[in-house]
Amino acid sequence: MIEEEYRKELSKSKLIVVKVGSTSLSDKEGFLDLKKIEKLCDEIANLKNKGIDVILVSSGAIRAGRALIKNKIKSSNMPSLQALAAIGQVLLMEAYRKIMEQRRHIVAQILLTWDDFKNKRRLRNLLNTLNTLLSFGAIPIINENDTVAVDEIKFGDNDTLSALVAKYMQADLLVILSDVDGLYSGDPNDKNSKLITFVSEITPEIEKYAQNKYEGFGGMITKIKAAKIVMEAGIPMVIANSSIDNVLERIISGEKIGTIFIPKVGI
Ligand code: GLU
């Protein structure tokens, strides 16, 4: 199949995991940007109203927490980051709840650590809760439980978390929304770099592209790691710029947006 055909298949998606990065939710100073959050909520509400289930994996807690206490905490040691996450998570969920309520949707907060995926009983409980929330019509909003999970903060890894959620929930698609247009062959700010729109295998060359300079917590390396997890699980993934108008709907309708990663066994 060629890229276009793979992209058309995305219109069959019934359950989508959407991961959004911190910079896609905040302004330059780090404060939550309600306009950006409203745009995202509009897009998710639109999918929900079309009968497509969405699980949102949202970053942004640490950045919002830091902005609120006016950057008084300069140090980035682990307890500071964890405290900032605890402060910012409330702001984040407050914004999602209010904005989604105006769109007549209910949100639910889930905070996870890696251990929740490793322990079978906890994983089963998690999947049961997620499925029940979806059956209630609610929108689960997941973040790392940063106050107890040290590694996740260090490696900035909501990308991997979203891939694990997509894998275990057997989602039809993972969309990673970021402040870049996708995977580039070089530094995204360099005019000579090319946007790679289609990846069917994580080759050493693709891994090399991921080493380029990207902003954000995990940059591109963790996104490629996420792609590997979902590709193995038979799930496609798209990295796209969160600022594109109607980005989620357009991805699902097969438009050539961002970088699509195609699973080994086909969609
Ligand atoms: N969990 C972190 C936060 O909400 C972000 C980590 C990430 O973006 O991967 O601030």
PDB file of N, CA and C in Angstrom, residues 57-90:
ATOM      1  N   VAL A  57      -3.717  11.985  26.527  1.00  0.00           N
ATOM      2  CA  VAL A  57      -2.549  11.934  27.417  1.00  0.00           C
ATOM      3  C   VAL A  57      -1.947  13.331  27.381  1.00  0.00           C
ATOM      4  N   SER A  58      -2.046  14.034  28.490  1.00  0.00           N
ATOM      5  CA  SER A  58      -1.661  15.451  28.489  1.00  0.00           C
ATOM      6  C   SER A  58      -0.469  15.736  29.394  1.00  0.00           C
ATOM      7  N   SER A  59       0.531  16.385  28.834  1.00  0.00           N
ATOM      8  CA  SER A  59       1.645  16.926  29.608  1.00  0.00           C
ATOM      9  C   SER A  59       1.251  18.329  30.053  1.00  0.00           C
ATOM     10  N   GLY A  60       2.210  19.073  30.554  1.00  0.00           N
ATOM     11  CA  GLY A  60       1.960  20.487  30.848  1.00  0.00           C
ATOM     12  C   GLY A  60       1.906  20.839  32.308  1.00  0.00           C
ATOM     13  N   ALA A  61       1.911  19.816  33.199  1.00  0.00           N
ATOM     14  CA  ALA A  61       1.756  20.113  34.625  1.00  0.00           C
ATOM     15  C   ALA A  61       2.966  20.873  35.184  1.00  0.00           C
ATOM     16  N   ILE A  62       4.144  20.384  34.902  1.00  0.00           N
ATOM     17  CA  ILE A  62       5.345  21.004  35.477  1.00  0.00           C
ATOM     18  C   ILE A  62       5.494  22.440  34.974  1.00  0.00           C
ATOM     19  N   ARG A  63       5.296  22.615  33.676  1.00  0.00           N
ATOM     20  CA  ARG A  63       5.446  23.949  33.071  1.00  0.00           C
ATOM     21  C   ARG A  63       4.430  24.941  33.654  1.00  0.00           C
ATOM     22  N   ALA A  64       3.191  24.475  33.809  1.00  0.00           N
ATOM     23  CA  ALA A  64       2.154  25.358  34.360  1.00  0.00           C
ATOM     24  C   ALA A  64       2.426  25.662  35.824  1.00  0.00           C
ATOM     25  N   GLY A  65       2.902  24.676  36.562  1.00  0.00           N
ATOM     26  CA  GLY A  65       3.219  24.869  37.982  1.00  0.00           C
ATOM     27  C   GLY A  65       4.336  25.879  38.141  1.00  0.00           C
ATOM     28  N   ARG A  66       5.341  25.773  37.303  1.00  0.00           N
ATOM     29  CA  ARG A  66       6.486  26.680  37.373  1.00  0.00           C
ATOM     30  C   ARG A  66       6.047  28.126  37.087  1.00  0.00           C
ATOM     31  N   ALA A  67       5.171  28.296  36.095  1.00  0.00           N
ATOM     32  CA  ALA A  67       4.713  29.647  35.748  1.00  0.00           C
ATOM     33  C   ALA A  67       3.908  30.242  36.898  1.00  0.00           C
ATOM     34  N   LEU A  68       3.089  29.407  37.544  1.00  0.00           N
ATOM     35  CA  LEU A  68       2.220  29.920  38.607  1.00  0.00           C
ATOM     36  C   LEU A  68       3.019  30.475  39.781  1.00  0.00           C
ATOM     37  N   ILE A  69       4.073  29.775  40.144  1.00  0.00           N
ATOM     38  CA  ILE A  69       4.820  30.306  41.296  1.00  0.00           C
ATOM     39  C   ILE A  69       5.934  31.244  40.820  1.00  0.00           C
ATOM     40  N   LYS A  70       5.663  31.807  39.683  1.00  0.00           N
ATOM     41  CA  LYS A  70       6.470  32.877  39.102  1.00  0.00           C
ATOM     42  C   LYS A  70       7.957  32.567  39.024  1.00  0.00           C
ATOM     43  N   ASN A  71       8.213  31.358  38.620  1.00  0.00           N
ATOM     44  CA  ASN A  71       9.598  30.935  38.404  1.00  0.00           C
ATOM     45  C   ASN A  71      10.498  31.162  39.624  1.00  0.00           C
ATOM     46  N   LYS A  72       9.869  31.180  40.810  1.00  0.00           N
ATOM     47  CA  LYS A  72      10.668  31.370  42.028  1.00  0.00           C
ATOM     48  C   LYS A  72      11.641  30.213  42.193  1.00  0.00           C
ATOM     49  N   ILE A  73      11.172  29.047  41.804  1.00  0.00           N
ATOM     50  CA  ILE A  73      12.037  27.879  41.938  1.00  0.00           C
ATOM     51  C   ILE A  73      12.885  27.759  40.690  1.00  0.00           C
ATOM     52  N   LYS A  74      14.107  28.105  40.782  1.00  0.00           N
ATOM     53  CA  LYS A  74      14.982  28.037  39.611  1.00  0.00           C
ATOM     54  C   LYS A  74      15.526  26.624  39.462  1.00  0.00           C
ATOM     55  N   SER A  75      15.693  25.982  40.608  1.00  0.00           N
ATOM     56  CA  SER A  75      16.359  24.686  40.557  1.00  0.00           C
ATOM     57  C   SER A  75      15.455  23.640  39.898  1.00  0.00           C
ATOM     58  N   SER A  76      16.076  22.750  39.178  1.00  0.00           N
ATOM     59  CA  SER A  76      15.295  21.710  38.525  1.00  0.00           C
ATOM     60  C   SER A  76      15.571  20.374  39.179  1.00  0.00           C
ATOM     61  N   ASN A  77      15.851  20.398  40.481  1.00  0.00           N
ATOM     62  CA  ASN A  77      16.078  19.097  41.116  1.00  0.00           C
ATOM     63  C   ASN A  77      14.758  18.337  41.200  1.00  0.00           C
ATOM     64  N   MET A  78      14.868  17.050  41.429  1.00  0.00           N
ATOM     65  CA  MET A  78      13.698  16.190  41.320  1.00  0.00           C
ATOM     66  C   MET A  78      12.540  16.595  42.248  1.00  0.00           C
ATOM     67  N   PRO A  79      12.805  16.847  43.547  1.00  0.00           N
ATOM     68  CA  PRO A  79      11.672  17.237  44.403  1.00  0.00           C
ATOM     69  C   PRO A  79      10.989  18.523  43.916  1.00  0.00           C
ATOM     70  N   SER A  80      11.753  19.454  43.352  1.00  0.00           N
ATOM     71  CA  SER A  80      11.132  20.693  42.842  1.00  0.00           C
ATOM     72  C   SER A  80      10.215  20.377  41.670  1.00  0.00           C
ATOM     73  N   LEU A  81      10.715  19.568  40.739  1.00  0.00           N
ATOM     74  CA  LEU A  81       9.893  19.215  39.573  1.00  0.00           C
ATOM     75  C   LEU A  81       8.628  18.485  40.006  1.00  0.00           C
ATOM     76  N   GLN A  82       8.786  17.604  40.999  1.00  0.00           N
ATOM     77  CA  GLN A  82       7.627  16.841  41.461  1.00  0.00           C
ATOM     78  C   GLN A  82       6.599  17.753  42.141  1.00  0.00           C
ATOM     79  N   ALA A  83       7.097  18.723  42.900  1.00  0.00           N
ATOM     80  CA  ALA A  83       6.190  19.672  43.555  1.00  0.00           C
ATOM     81  C   ALA A  83       5.500  20.544  42.506  1.00  0.00           C
ATOM     82  N   LEU A  84       6.247  20.964  41.493  1.00  0.00           N
ATOM     83  CA  LEU A  84       5.657  21.788  40.423  1.00  0.00           C
ATOM     84  C   LEU A  84       4.578  21.008  39.677  1.00  0.00           C
ATOM     85  N   ALA A  85       4.830  19.721  39.484  1.00  0.00           N
ATOM     86  CA  ALA A  85       3.841  18.872  38.802  1.00  0.00           C
ATOM     87  C   ALA A  85       2.550  18.808  39.608  1.00  0.00           C
ATOM     88  N   ALA A  86       2.697  18.711  40.935  1.00  0.00           N
ATOM     89  CA  ALA A  86       1.508  18.618  41.803  1.00  0.00           C
ATOM     90  C   ALA A  86       0.698  19.915  41.730  1.00  0.00           C
ATOM     91  N   ILE A  87       1.413  21.041  41.655  1.00  0.00           N
ATOM     92  CA  ILE A  87       0.721  22.338  41.560  1.00  0.00           C
ATOM     93  C   ILE A  87       0.063  22.483  40.180  1.00  0.00           C
ATOM     94  N   GLY A  88       0.823  22.161  39.150  1.00  0.00           N
ATOM     95  CA  GLY A  88       0.353  22.382  37.779  1.00  0.00           C
ATOM     96  C   GLY A  88      -0.747  21.427  37.335  1.00  0.00           C
ATOM     97  N   GLN A  89      -0.743  20.215  37.871  1.00  0.00           N
ATOM     98  CA  GLN A  89      -1.747  19.227  37.462  1.00  0.00           C
ATOM     99  C   GLN A  89      -3.161  19.719  37.766  1.00  0.00           C
ATOM    100  N   VAL A  90      -3.293  20.417  38.893  1.00  0.00           N
ATOM    101  CA  VAL A  90      -4.613  20.939  39.282  1.00  0.00           C
ATOM    102  C   VAL A  90      -5.068  22.004  38.270  1.00  0.00           C
TER     103      VAL A  90
END
